[in-house]
N, CA and C atoms as an extended XYZ file, in Angstrom:
510
Properties=species:S:1:pos:R:3:atomname:S:1:resname:S:1:resid:I:1 pbc="F F F"
N         0.840       -1.178        0.000 N   MET     1
C         0.000        0.000        0.000 CA  MET     1
C         0.887        1.244        0.000 C   MET     1
N         0.661        2.127       -0.949 N   ASN     2
C         1.418        3.375       -1.026 CA  ASN     2
C         0.856        4.354       -0.008 C   ASN     2
N         1.668        4.727        0.965 N   LEU     3
C         1.216        5.619        2.030 CA  LEU     3
C         1.736        7.040        1.869 C   LEU     3
N         2.276        7.346        0.716 N   GLU     4
C         2.793        8.700        0.484 CA  GLU     4
C         1.636        9.636        0.157 C   GLU     4
N         1.557       10.738        0.872 N   PHE     5
C         0.499       11.721        0.665 CA  PHE     5
C         1.030       13.144        0.640 C   PHE     5
N         2.254       13.360        1.079 N   ARG     6
C         2.784       14.714        1.222 CA  ARG     6
C         2.782       15.493       -0.086 C   ARG     6
N         2.987       14.800       -1.205 N   HIS     7
C         3.007       15.467       -2.512 CA  HIS     7
C         1.634       16.025       -2.887 C   HIS     7
N         0.586       15.596       -2.195 N   LEU     8
C        -0.764       16.097       -2.468 CA  LEU     8
C        -1.062       17.406       -1.729 C   LEU     8
N        -0.233       17.754       -0.761 N   LEU     9
C        -0.459       18.964        0.030 CA  LEU     9
C         0.058       20.183       -0.734 C   LEU     9
N        -0.638       21.309       -0.599 N   PRO    10
C        -0.191       22.516       -1.306 CA  PRO    10
C         1.144       23.016       -0.749 C   PRO    10
N         2.053       23.323       -1.637 N   GLU    11
C         3.396       23.749       -1.230 CA  GLU    11
C         3.421       25.135       -0.602 C   GLU    11
N         2.437       25.968       -0.931 N   ASP    12
C         2.475       27.358       -0.477 CA  ASP    12
C         1.745       27.592        0.846 C   ASP    12
N         1.404       26.530        1.566 N   PHE    13
C         0.778       26.685        2.876 CA  PHE    13
C         1.852       26.630        3.956 C   PHE    13
N         1.720       27.495        4.957 N   ALA    14
C         2.700       27.571        6.039 CA  ALA    14
C         2.701       26.293        6.873 C   ALA    14
N         3.836       25.969        7.494 N   PRO    15
C         3.904       24.773        8.343 CA  PRO    15
C         2.891       24.799        9.496 C   PRO    15
N         2.551       26.032        9.969 N   ASP    16
C         1.594       26.123       11.080 CA  ASP    16
C         0.145       26.270       10.611 C   ASP    16
N        -0.110       26.021        9.327 N   SER    17
C        -1.488       26.035        8.830 CA  SER    17
C        -2.302       25.027        9.636 C   SER    17
N        -3.517       25.419        9.987 N   ARG    18
C        -4.369       24.543       10.801 CA  ARG    18
C        -4.925       23.399        9.973 C   ARG    18
N        -5.028       22.245       10.604 N   VAL    19
C        -5.496       21.033        9.945 CA  VAL    19
C        -6.587       20.382       10.782 C   VAL    19
N        -7.606       19.891       10.076 N   TRP    20
C        -8.671       19.099       10.685 CA  TRP    20
C        -8.774       17.813        9.882 C   TRP    20
N        -8.754       16.681       10.571 N   ILE    21
C        -8.875       15.383        9.898 CA  ILE    21
C       -10.157       14.719       10.368 C   ILE    21
N       -10.983       14.349        9.406 N   TYR    22
C       -12.236       13.656        9.674 CA  TYR    22
C       -12.133       12.261        9.069 C   TYR    22
N       -12.126       11.259        9.940 N   GLN    23
C       -12.017        9.871        9.496 CA  GLN    23
C       -13.415        9.308        9.291 C   GLN    23
N       -13.655        8.784        8.125 N   SER    24
C       -14.933        8.148        7.829 CA  SER    24
C       -14.963        6.755        8.445 C   SER    24
N       -16.149        6.294        8.771 N   ASN    25
C       -16.269        4.959        9.342 CA  ASN    25
C       -16.107        3.854        8.290 C   ASN    25
N       -15.967        4.259        7.045 N   ARG    26
C       -15.715        3.277        5.986 CA  ARG    26
C       -14.992        3.967        4.841 C   ARG    26
N       -14.400        3.143        3.999 N   ARG    27
C       -13.753        3.644        2.794 CA  ARG    27
C       -14.821        4.009        1.775 C   ARG    27
N       -14.583        5.059        1.030 N   PHE    28
C       -15.536        5.487        0.011 CA  PHE    28
C       -15.344        4.690       -1.267 C   PHE    28
N       -16.430        4.429       -1.951 N   PHE    29
C       -16.354        3.841       -3.282 CA  PHE    29
C       -15.789        4.908       -4.214 C   PHE    29
N       -15.178        4.488       -5.300 N   MET    30
C       -14.590        5.438       -6.246 CA  MET    30
C       -15.637        6.430       -6.736 C   MET    30
N       -16.837        5.949       -7.028 N   SER    31
C       -17.888        6.843       -7.523 CA  SER    31
C       -18.234        7.907       -6.478 C   SER    31
N       -18.223        7.532       -5.198 N   GLU    32
C       -18.509        8.492       -4.135 CA  GLU    32
C       -17.387        9.517       -4.012 C   GLU    32
N       -16.156        9.043       -4.076 N   ALA    33
C       -15.007        9.951       -3.978 CA  ALA    33
C       -15.019       10.950       -5.129 C   ALA    33
N       -15.335       10.479       -6.330 N   LEU    34
C       -15.384       11.377       -7.485 CA  LEU    34
C       -16.514       12.394       -7.349 C   LEU    34
N       -17.583       12.029       -6.702 N   GLU    35
C       -18.690       12.955       -6.463 CA  GLU    35
C       -18.349       13.929       -5.328 C   GLU    35
N       -17.590       13.457       -4.367 N   MET    36
C       -17.251       14.264       -3.201 CA  MET    36
C       -16.186       15.322       -3.503 C   MET    36
N       -15.211       14.995       -4.324 N   GLU    37
C       -14.083       15.893       -4.565 CA  GLU    37
C       -14.493       17.292       -5.024 C   GLU    37
N       -15.415       17.436       -5.984 N   PRO    38
C       -15.810       18.800       -6.368 CA  PRO    38
C       -16.507       19.557       -5.239 C   PRO    38
N       -17.220       18.848       -4.388 N   ARG    39
C       -17.882       19.496       -3.252 CA  ARG    39
C       -16.855       20.019       -2.264 C   ARG    39
N       -15.794       19.262       -2.051 N   ILE    40
C       -14.717       19.697       -1.155 CA  ILE    40
C       -14.037       20.932       -1.741 C   ILE    40
N       -13.736       20.882       -3.037 N   GLU    41
C       -13.098       22.026       -3.705 CA  GLU    41
C       -13.984       23.259       -3.620 C   GLU    41
N       -15.281       23.085       -3.831 N   GLU    42
C       -16.223       24.210       -3.777 CA  GLU    42
C       -16.280       24.801       -2.370 C   GLU    42
N       -16.331       23.944       -1.356 N   PHE    43
C       -16.346       24.457        0.016 CA  PHE    43
C       -15.089       25.281        0.290 C   PHE    43
N       -13.930       24.739       -0.070 N   CYS    44
C       -12.672       25.449        0.187 CA  CYS    44
C       -12.617       26.783       -0.550 C   CYS    44
N       -13.143       26.828       -1.769 N   ALA    45
C       -13.142       28.068       -2.549 CA  ALA    45
C       -14.062       29.118       -1.940 C   ALA    45
N       -15.100       28.688       -1.253 N   GLN    46
C       -16.084       29.624       -0.694 CA  GLN    46
C       -15.939       29.849        0.806 C   GLN    46
N       -15.003       29.180        1.460 N   TRP    47
C       -14.854       29.267        2.911 CA  TRP    47
C       -14.455       30.684        3.300 C   TRP    47
N       -15.190       31.257        4.231 N   ARG    48
C       -14.965       32.633        4.684 CA  ARG    48
C       -14.855       32.692        6.204 C   ARG    48
N       -14.109       33.686        6.671 N   SER    49
C       -14.009       33.979        8.093 CA  SER    49
C       -14.206       35.481        8.261 C   SER    49
N       -15.296       35.858        8.879 N   HIS    50
C       -15.650       37.280        9.035 CA  HIS    50
C       -15.607       37.997        7.689 C   HIS    50
N       -16.075       37.328        6.659 N   GLY    51
C       -16.146       37.908        5.331 CA  GLY    51
C       -14.883       37.772        4.500 C   GLY    51
N       -13.771       37.452        5.147 N   ALA    52
C       -12.503       37.308        4.424 CA  ALA    52
C       -12.352       35.876        3.922 C   ALA    52
N       -11.821       35.746        2.721 N   LYS    53
C       -11.609       34.423        2.147 CA  LYS    53
C       -10.530       33.676        2.928 C   LYS    53
N       -10.843       32.453        3.295 N   VAL    54
C        -9.876       31.599        3.963 CA  VAL    54
C        -9.036       30.906        2.888 C   VAL    54
N        -7.728       30.956        3.049 N   LYS    55
C        -6.861       30.202        2.137 CA  LYS    55
C        -6.963       28.751        2.592 C   LYS    55
N        -7.730       27.979        1.827 N   ALA    56
C        -8.101       26.640        2.274 CA  ALA    56
C        -7.718       25.565        1.270 C   ALA    56
N        -7.558       24.382        1.794 N   TYR    57
C        -7.267       23.189        1.006 CA  TYR    57
C        -8.081       22.050        1.605 C   TYR    57
N        -8.587       21.196        0.759 N   GLY    58
C        -9.291       20.010        1.225 CA  GLY    58
C        -9.028       18.856        0.290 C   GLY    58
N        -8.992       17.668        0.860 N   ASN    59
C        -8.757       16.491        0.039 CA  ASN    59
C        -9.247       15.260        0.783 C   ASN    59
N        -9.597       14.255        0.028 N   LEU    60
C        -9.953       12.960        0.577 CA  LEU    60
C        -8.719       12.077        0.404 C   LEU    60
N        -8.071       11.730        1.518 N   LEU    61
C        -6.847       10.941        1.458 CA  LEU    61
C        -7.128        9.488        1.799 C   LEU    61
N        -6.496        8.601        1.064 N   PHE    62
C        -6.628        7.160        1.259 CA  PHE    62
C        -8.080        6.694        1.202 C   PHE    62
N        -8.937        7.479        0.554 N   GLY    63
C       -10.331        7.095        0.381 CA  GLY    63
C       -11.140        7.060        1.656 C   GLY    63
N       -10.578        7.574        2.762 N   GLN    64
C       -11.270        7.466        4.044 CA  GLN    64
C       -11.087        8.666        4.966 C   GLN    64
N       -10.150        9.539        4.670 N   PHE    65
C        -9.853       10.663        5.549 CA  PHE    65
C       -10.090       11.981        4.825 C   PHE    65
N       -11.020       12.767        5.319 N   LEU    66
C       -11.248       14.104        4.780 CA  LEU    66
C       -10.331       15.054        5.542 C   LEU    66
N        -9.428       15.693        4.812 N   VAL    67
C        -8.474       16.617        5.419 CA  VAL    67
C        -8.813       18.023        4.950 C   VAL    67
N        -9.014       18.915        5.911 N   LEU    68
C        -9.185       20.336        5.616 CA  LEU    68
C        -8.005       21.075        6.220 C   LEU    68
N        -7.503       22.072        5.483 N   MET    69
C        -6.365       22.852        5.951 CA  MET    69
C        -6.620       24.324        5.672 C   MET    69
N        -6.249       25.165        6.626 N   ALA    70
C        -6.400       26.614        6.467 CA  ALA    70
C        -5.082       27.299        6.813 C   ALA    70
N        -4.569       28.062        5.855 N   ASP    71
C        -3.369       28.862        6.081 CA  ASP    71
C        -3.861       30.203        6.616 C   ASP    71
N        -3.599       30.457        7.875 N   GLU    72
C        -4.169       31.630        8.536 CA  GLU    72
C        -3.311       32.891        8.413 C   GLU    72
N        -2.320       32.877        7.539 N   ARG    73
C        -1.508       34.088        7.368 CA  ARG    73
C        -2.348       35.230        6.806 C   ARG    73
N        -3.303       34.932        5.945 N   ALA    74
C        -4.134       35.979        5.340 CA  ALA    74
C        -5.380       36.255        6.175 C   ALA    74
N        -6.075       35.204        6.579 N   ALA    75
C        -7.292       35.351        7.382 CA  ALA    75
C        -7.365       34.203        8.372 C   ALA    75
N        -7.515       34.556        9.647 N   GLY    76
C        -7.637       33.538       10.686 CA  GLY    76
C        -8.987       32.850       10.605 C   GLY    76
N        -9.047       31.627       11.086 N   VAL    77
C       -10.290       30.877       11.102 CA  VAL    77
C       -10.943       31.077       12.462 C   VAL    77
N       -12.120       31.682       12.441 N   SER    78
C       -12.841       31.986       13.675 CA  SER    78
C       -13.762       30.833       14.055 C   SER    78
N       -14.426       30.982       15.187 N   GLY    79
C       -15.376       29.970       15.631 CA  GLY    79
C       -16.482       29.733       14.630 C   GLY    79
N       -17.008       30.811       14.058 N   CYS    80
C       -18.095       30.671       13.082 CA  CYS    80
C       -17.622       29.976       11.811 C   CYS    80
N       -16.418       30.295       11.361 N   SER    81
C       -15.930       29.644       10.140 CA  SER    81
C       -15.579       28.185       10.413 C   SER    81
N       -15.122       27.884       11.624 N   THR    82
C       -14.900       26.483       11.993 CA  THR    82
C       -16.232       25.749       12.014 C   THR    82
N       -17.253       26.394       12.572 N   ASP    83
C       -18.597       25.796       12.591 CA  ASP    83
C       -19.080       25.502       11.174 C   ASP    83
N       -18.802       26.414       10.242 N   SER    84
C       -19.255       26.184        8.868 CA  SER    84
C       -18.569       24.959        8.272 C   SER    84
N       -17.305       24.735        8.617 N   SER    85
C       -16.618       23.546        8.102 CA  SER    85
C       -17.194       22.278        8.718 C   SER    85
N       -17.531       22.333        9.987 N   VAL    86
C       -18.141       21.173       10.651 CA  VAL    86
C       -19.493       20.863       10.021 C   VAL    86
N       -20.281       21.908        9.742 N   HIS    87
C       -21.581       21.696        9.085 CA  HIS    87
C       -21.391       21.083        7.696 C   HIS    87
N       -20.377       21.533        6.981 N   PHE    88
C       -20.078       20.966        5.666 CA  PHE    88
C       -19.782       19.473        5.780 C   PHE    88
N       -18.953       19.111        6.747 N   VAL    89
C       -18.593       17.698        6.933 CA  VAL    89
C       -19.822       16.891        7.351 C   VAL    89
N       -20.663       17.477        8.195 N   GLN    90
C       -21.900       16.788        8.585 CA  GLN    90
C       -22.791       16.540        7.365 C   GLN    90
N       -22.896       17.526        6.485 N   GLU    91
C       -23.694       17.366        5.259 CA  GLU    91
C       -23.141       16.247        4.380 C   GLU    91
N       -21.817       16.207        4.229 N   LEU    92
C       -21.208       15.126        3.451 CA  LEU    92
C       -21.532       13.772        4.075 C   LEU    92
N       -21.453       13.710        5.394 N   GLY    93
C       -21.762       12.469        6.091 CA  GLY    93
C       -23.178       12.000        5.828 C   GLY    93
N       -24.118       12.943        5.861 N   LYS    94
C       -25.520       12.586        5.585 CA  LYS    94
C       -25.683       12.132        4.141 C   LYS    94
N       -25.090       12.875        3.222 N   GLN    95
C       -25.236       12.554        1.804 CA  GLN    95
C       -24.690       11.166        1.474 C   GLN    95
N       -23.564       10.803        2.073 N   PHE    96
C       -22.916        9.536        1.735 CA  PHE    96
C       -23.130        8.453        2.793 C   PHE    96
N       -23.969        8.757        3.770 N   ASN    97
C       -24.313        7.795        4.812 CA  ASN    97
C       -23.068        7.244        5.519 C   ASN    97
N       -22.222        8.168        5.982 N   VAL    98
C       -21.025        7.802        6.733 CA  VAL    98
C       -20.946        8.658        7.995 C   VAL    98
N       -20.157        8.198        8.938 N   ASP    99
C       -19.938        8.926       10.187 CA  ASP    99
C       -18.503        9.433       10.200 C   ASP    99
N       -18.354       10.748       10.158 N   PHE   100
C       -17.036       11.365       10.235 CA  PHE   100
C       -16.656       11.738       11.666 C   PHE   100
N       -17.546       11.505       12.626 N   PHE   101
C       -17.335       12.044       13.962 CA  PHE   101
C       -17.206       10.986       15.055 C   PHE   101
N       -17.082        9.724       14.698 N   ASN   102
C       -16.906        8.679       15.698 CA  ASN   102
C       -15.420        8.586       16.036 C   ASN   102
N       -15.044        9.167       17.152 N   ARG   103
C       -13.630        9.195       17.547 CA  ARG   103
C       -13.213        7.940       18.318 C   ARG   103
N       -14.139        6.997       18.494 N   THR   104
C       -13.803        5.783       19.243 CA  THR   104
C       -13.254        4.678       18.349 C   THR   104
N       -13.251        4.886       17.039 N   HIS   105
C       -12.662        3.928       16.108 CA  HIS   105
C       -11.369        4.528       15.569 C   HIS   105
N       -10.290        3.806       15.741 N   LEU   106
C        -8.977        4.288       15.341 CA  LEU   106
C        -8.501        3.508       14.124 C   LEU   106
N        -7.725        4.171       13.280 N   ALA   107
C        -7.295        3.563       12.012 CA  ALA   107
C        -5.822        3.178       12.058 C   ALA   107
N        -5.550        1.991       11.511 N   PHE   108
C        -4.207        1.432       11.464 CA  PHE   108
C        -3.969        0.840       10.076 C   PHE   108
N        -2.710        0.680        9.726 N   VAL   109
C        -2.367       -0.036        8.504 CA  VAL   109
C        -2.042       -1.471        8.928 C   VAL   109
N        -2.915       -2.381        8.541 N   VAL   110
C        -2.760       -3.792        8.902 CA  VAL   110
C        -2.789       -4.616        7.613 C   VAL   110
N        -1.740       -5.368        7.389 N   LYS   111
C        -1.643       -6.223        6.195 CA  LYS   111
C        -1.942       -5.439        4.919 C   LYS   111
N        -1.285       -4.281        4.801 N   GLU   112
C        -1.358       -3.467        3.583 CA  GLU   112
C        -2.729       -2.849        3.316 C   GLU   112
N        -3.565       -2.730        4.351 N   LYS   113
C        -4.823       -2.013        4.172 CA  LYS   113
C        -5.191       -1.294        5.459 C   LYS   113
N        -6.071       -0.323        5.322 N   ILE   114
C        -6.496        0.453        6.485 CA  ILE   114
C        -7.599       -0.306        7.202 C   ILE   114
N        -7.381       -0.520        8.492 N   GLU   115
C        -8.358       -1.195        9.344 CA  GLU   115
C        -8.711       -0.263       10.486 C   GLU   115
N        -9.989       -0.190       10.811 N   THR   116
C       -10.393        0.580       11.978 CA  THR   116
C       -10.710       -0.394       13.105 C   THR   116
N       -10.278       -0.012       14.284 N   ILE   117
C       -10.460       -0.850       15.468 CA  ILE   117
C       -11.101        0.004       16.550 C   ILE   117
N       -12.189       -0.485       17.153 N   PRO   118
C       -12.794        0.261       18.261 CA  PRO   118
C       -11.789        0.388       19.410 C   PRO   118
N       -11.789        1.520       20.064 N   MET   119
C       -10.848        1.785       21.143 CA  MET   119
C       -10.890        0.671       22.202 C   MET   119
N       -12.087        0.174       22.486 N   ALA   120
C       -12.236       -0.872       23.501 CA  ALA   120
C       -11.564       -2.178       23.090 C   ALA   120
N       -11.260       -2.345       21.812 N   GLN   121
C       -10.639       -3.579       21.325 CA  GLN   121
C        -9.135       -3.442       21.072 C   GLN   121
N        -8.558       -2.298       21.427 N   LEU   122
C        -7.135       -2.092       21.131 CA  LEU   122
C        -6.228       -3.045       21.896 C   LEU   122
N        -6.440       -3.173       23.195 N   GLN   123
C        -5.571       -4.062       23.971 CA  GLN   123
C        -5.716       -5.514       23.506 C   GLN   123
N        -6.949       -6.024       23.289 N   PRO   124
C        -7.052       -7.380       22.737 CA  PRO   124
C        -6.395       -7.515       21.356 C   PRO   124
N        -6.493       -6.487       20.523 N   ALA   125
C        -5.865       -6.534       19.194 CA  ALA   125
C        -4.348       -6.582       19.324 C   ALA   125
N        -3.819       -5.865       20.293 N   LEU   126
C        -2.382       -5.873       20.540 CA  LEU   126
C        -1.956       -7.235       21.097 C   LEU   126
N        -2.697       -7.748       22.062 N   THR   127
C        -2.390       -9.048       22.658 CA  THR   127
C        -2.432      -10.161       21.614 C   THR   127
N        -3.391      -10.084       20.689 N   ALA   128
C        -3.539      -11.101       19.643 CA  ALA   128
C        -2.543      -10.921       18.502 C   ALA   128
N        -1.809       -9.821       18.499 N   GLY   129
C        -0.826       -9.590       17.452 CA  GLY   129
C        -1.377       -8.950       16.192 C   GLY   129
N        -2.656       -8.544       16.212 N   LEU   130
C        -3.221       -7.858       15.052 CA  LEU   130
C        -2.521       -6.519       14.841 C   LEU   130
N        -2.264       -5.832       15.954 N   ILE   131
C        -1.431       -4.633       15.902 CA  ILE   131
C        -0.225       -4.866       16.803 C   ILE   131
N         0.868       -4.214       16.454 N   THR   132
C         2.111       -4.320       17.221 CA  THR   132
C         2.597       -2.906       17.514 C   THR   132
N         3.627       -2.773       18.320 N   PRO   133
C         4.172       -1.433       18.550 CA  PRO   133
C         4.623       -0.736       17.267 C   PRO   133
N         4.955       -1.524       16.230 N   ASP   134
C         5.422       -0.949       14.966 CA  ASP   134
C         4.320       -0.740       13.940 C   ASP   134
N         3.092       -1.154       14.248 N   THR   135
C         1.971       -0.955       13.331 CA  THR   135
C         1.748        0.538       13.131 C   THR   135
N         1.547        0.936       11.885 N   LEU   136
C         1.315        2.354       11.603 CA  LEU   136
C        -0.098        2.744       12.009 C   LEU   136
N        -0.182        3.890       12.668 N   TYR   137
C        -1.430        4.420       13.215 CA  TYR   137
C        -1.691        5.801       12.617 C   TYR   137
N        -2.940        6.061       12.249 N   PHE   138
C        -3.330        7.378       11.753 CA  PHE   138
C        -3.714        8.245       12.951 C   PHE   138
N        -2.822        9.132       13.328 N   ASN   139
C        -3.016       10.005       14.480 CA  ASN   139
C        -3.805       11.246       14.047 C   ASN   139
N        -5.123       11.141       14.095 N   ASN   140
C        -5.988       12.217       13.610 CA  ASN   140
C        -6.051       13.421       14.543 C   ASN   140
N        -5.250       13.415       15.612 N   THR   141
C        -5.223       14.558       16.527 CA  THR   141
C        -4.239       15.637       16.083 C   THR   141
N        -3.522       15.409       14.982 N   VAL   142
C        -2.576       16.429       14.524 CA  VAL   142
C        -3.337       17.718       14.206 C   VAL   142
N        -2.696       18.855       14.432 N   GLY   143
C        -3.394       20.120       14.275 CA  GLY   143
C        -2.798       21.102       13.284 C   GLY   143
N        -1.619       20.780       12.749 N   THR   144
C        -0.969       21.688       11.807 CA  THR   144
C        -0.461       20.905       10.595 C   THR   144
N        -0.128       21.655        9.560 N   ARG   145
C         0.430       21.019        8.357 CA  ARG   145
C         1.705       20.261        8.704 C   ARG   145
N         2.577       20.885        9.483 N   GLN   146
C         3.836       20.226        9.848 CA  GLN   146
C         3.573       18.924       10.586 C   GLN   146
N         2.622       18.930       11.526 N   GLU   147
C         2.283       17.700       12.241 CA  GLU   147
C         1.656       16.675       11.301 C   GLU   147
N         0.843       17.135       10.358 N   LEU   148
C         0.259       16.226        9.383 CA  LEU   148
C         1.362       15.496        8.620 C   LEU   148
N         2.373       16.240        8.218 N   GLU   149
C         3.464       15.662        7.437 CA  GLU   149
C         4.356       14.735        8.250 C   GLU   149
N         4.488       14.990        9.539 N   THR   150
C         5.470       14.241       10.340 CA  THR   150
C         4.884       13.345       11.418 C   THR   150
N         3.641       13.601       11.840 N   LYS   151
C         3.096       12.858       12.982 CA  LYS   151
C         1.724       12.253       12.744 C   LYS   151
N         1.239       12.316       11.504 N   TRP   152
C        -0.079       11.745       11.246 CA  TRP   152
C         0.000       10.228       11.150 C   TRP   152
N         0.917        9.729       10.392 N   LEU   153
C         1.079        8.297       10.188 CA  LEU   153
C         2.349        7.859       10.913 C   LEU   153
N         2.158        7.296       12.097 N   VAL   154
C         3.293        6.956       12.962 CA  VAL   154
C         3.113        5.556       13.546 C   VAL   154
N         4.216        4.920       13.934 N   PRO   155
C         4.085        3.641       14.635 CA  PRO   155
C         3.347        3.839       15.961 C   PRO   155
N         2.588        2.850       16.358 N   VAL   156
C         1.830        2.920       17.613 CA  VAL   156
C         2.735        3.338       18.767 C   VAL   156
N         3.951        2.792       18.808 N   LYS   157
C         4.863        3.078       19.927 CA  LYS   157
C         5.282        4.542       20.002 C   LYS   157
N         5.099        5.304       18.905 N   GLU   158
C         5.454        6.725       18.899 CA  GLU   158
C         4.229        7.627       19.006 C   GLU   158
N         3.079        7.048       19.271 N   SER   159
C         1.842        7.825       19.342 CA  SER   159
C         1.364        7.946       20.788 C   SER   159
N         0.307        8.712       20.964 N   TRP   160
C        -0.290        8.852       22.289 CA  TRP   160
C        -0.845        7.521       22.791 C   TRP   160
N        -1.074        6.572       21.892 N   LEU   161
C        -1.591        5.265       22.292 CA  LEU   161
C        -0.593        4.479       23.137 C   LEU   161
N         0.682        4.741       22.952 N   ALA   162
C         1.710        3.988       23.676 CA  ALA   162
C         1.533        4.099       25.188 C   ALA   162
N         1.060        5.231       25.646 N   THR   163
C         0.860        5.408       27.086 CA  THR   163
C        -0.431        4.761       27.576 C   THR   163
N        -1.351        4.468       26.669 N   ARG   164
C        -2.631        3.879       27.029 CA  ARG   164
C        -2.648        2.369       26.925 C   ARG   164
N        -1.733        1.817       26.154 N   LEU   165
C        -1.678        0.374       25.942 CA  LEU   165
C        -0.475       -0.209       26.656 C   LEU   165
N        -0.576       -1.462       26.987 N   LYS   166
C         0.560       -2.169       27.592 CA  LYS   166
C         1.410       -2.696       26.434 C   LYS   166
N         2.360       -1.898       26.025 N   LEU   167
C         3.230       -2.295       24.922 CA  LEU   167
C         4.386       -3.125       25.480 C   LEU   167
N         4.556       -4.269       24.883 N   TYR   168
C         5.636       -5.145       25.298 CA  TYR   168
C         6.761       -5.012       24.285 C   TYR   168
N         7.663       -4.117       24.598 N   LEU   169
C         8.774       -3.854       23.688 CA  LEU   169
C         9.945       -4.746       24.046 C   LEU   169
N        10.674       -5.237       23.048 N   PRO   170
C        11.824       -6.109       23.326 CA  PRO   170
C        12.935       -5.354       24.015 C   PRO   170
């Protein structure tokens, strides 16, 4: 599975550009992704904060993660403009019958594909060997472009999960 995504990010966005990652509860079909992409582009083109255009980027990565990014050098993203992005994501969820807001399912790369595991099943998955300390984890808590590039896809042992799970490291 090709996990390279950095080349898809806009080069002219600052490292501290704000990032929001919305993980879908399932992978999108190609037809859905093709229908969704223009809607994401349209939202980003029209996104405003106190009337000022937000320099925005959006993309569906790995067919399951909606990533929105705002470079706040020109216009900061306020509470109302953040709310508008959340409403947009909620609308997409309704249209495609997916849940972008279930934070209890975490995504990992297992056997060359993305698998979501309920938080309550993480320790059993680790004990059974489904995930290991070296399994790649999608850390959707990243908040900036720089973190997206360096800390979004990390081994479990380097994530916040390491402190929550009993990792048996050699």
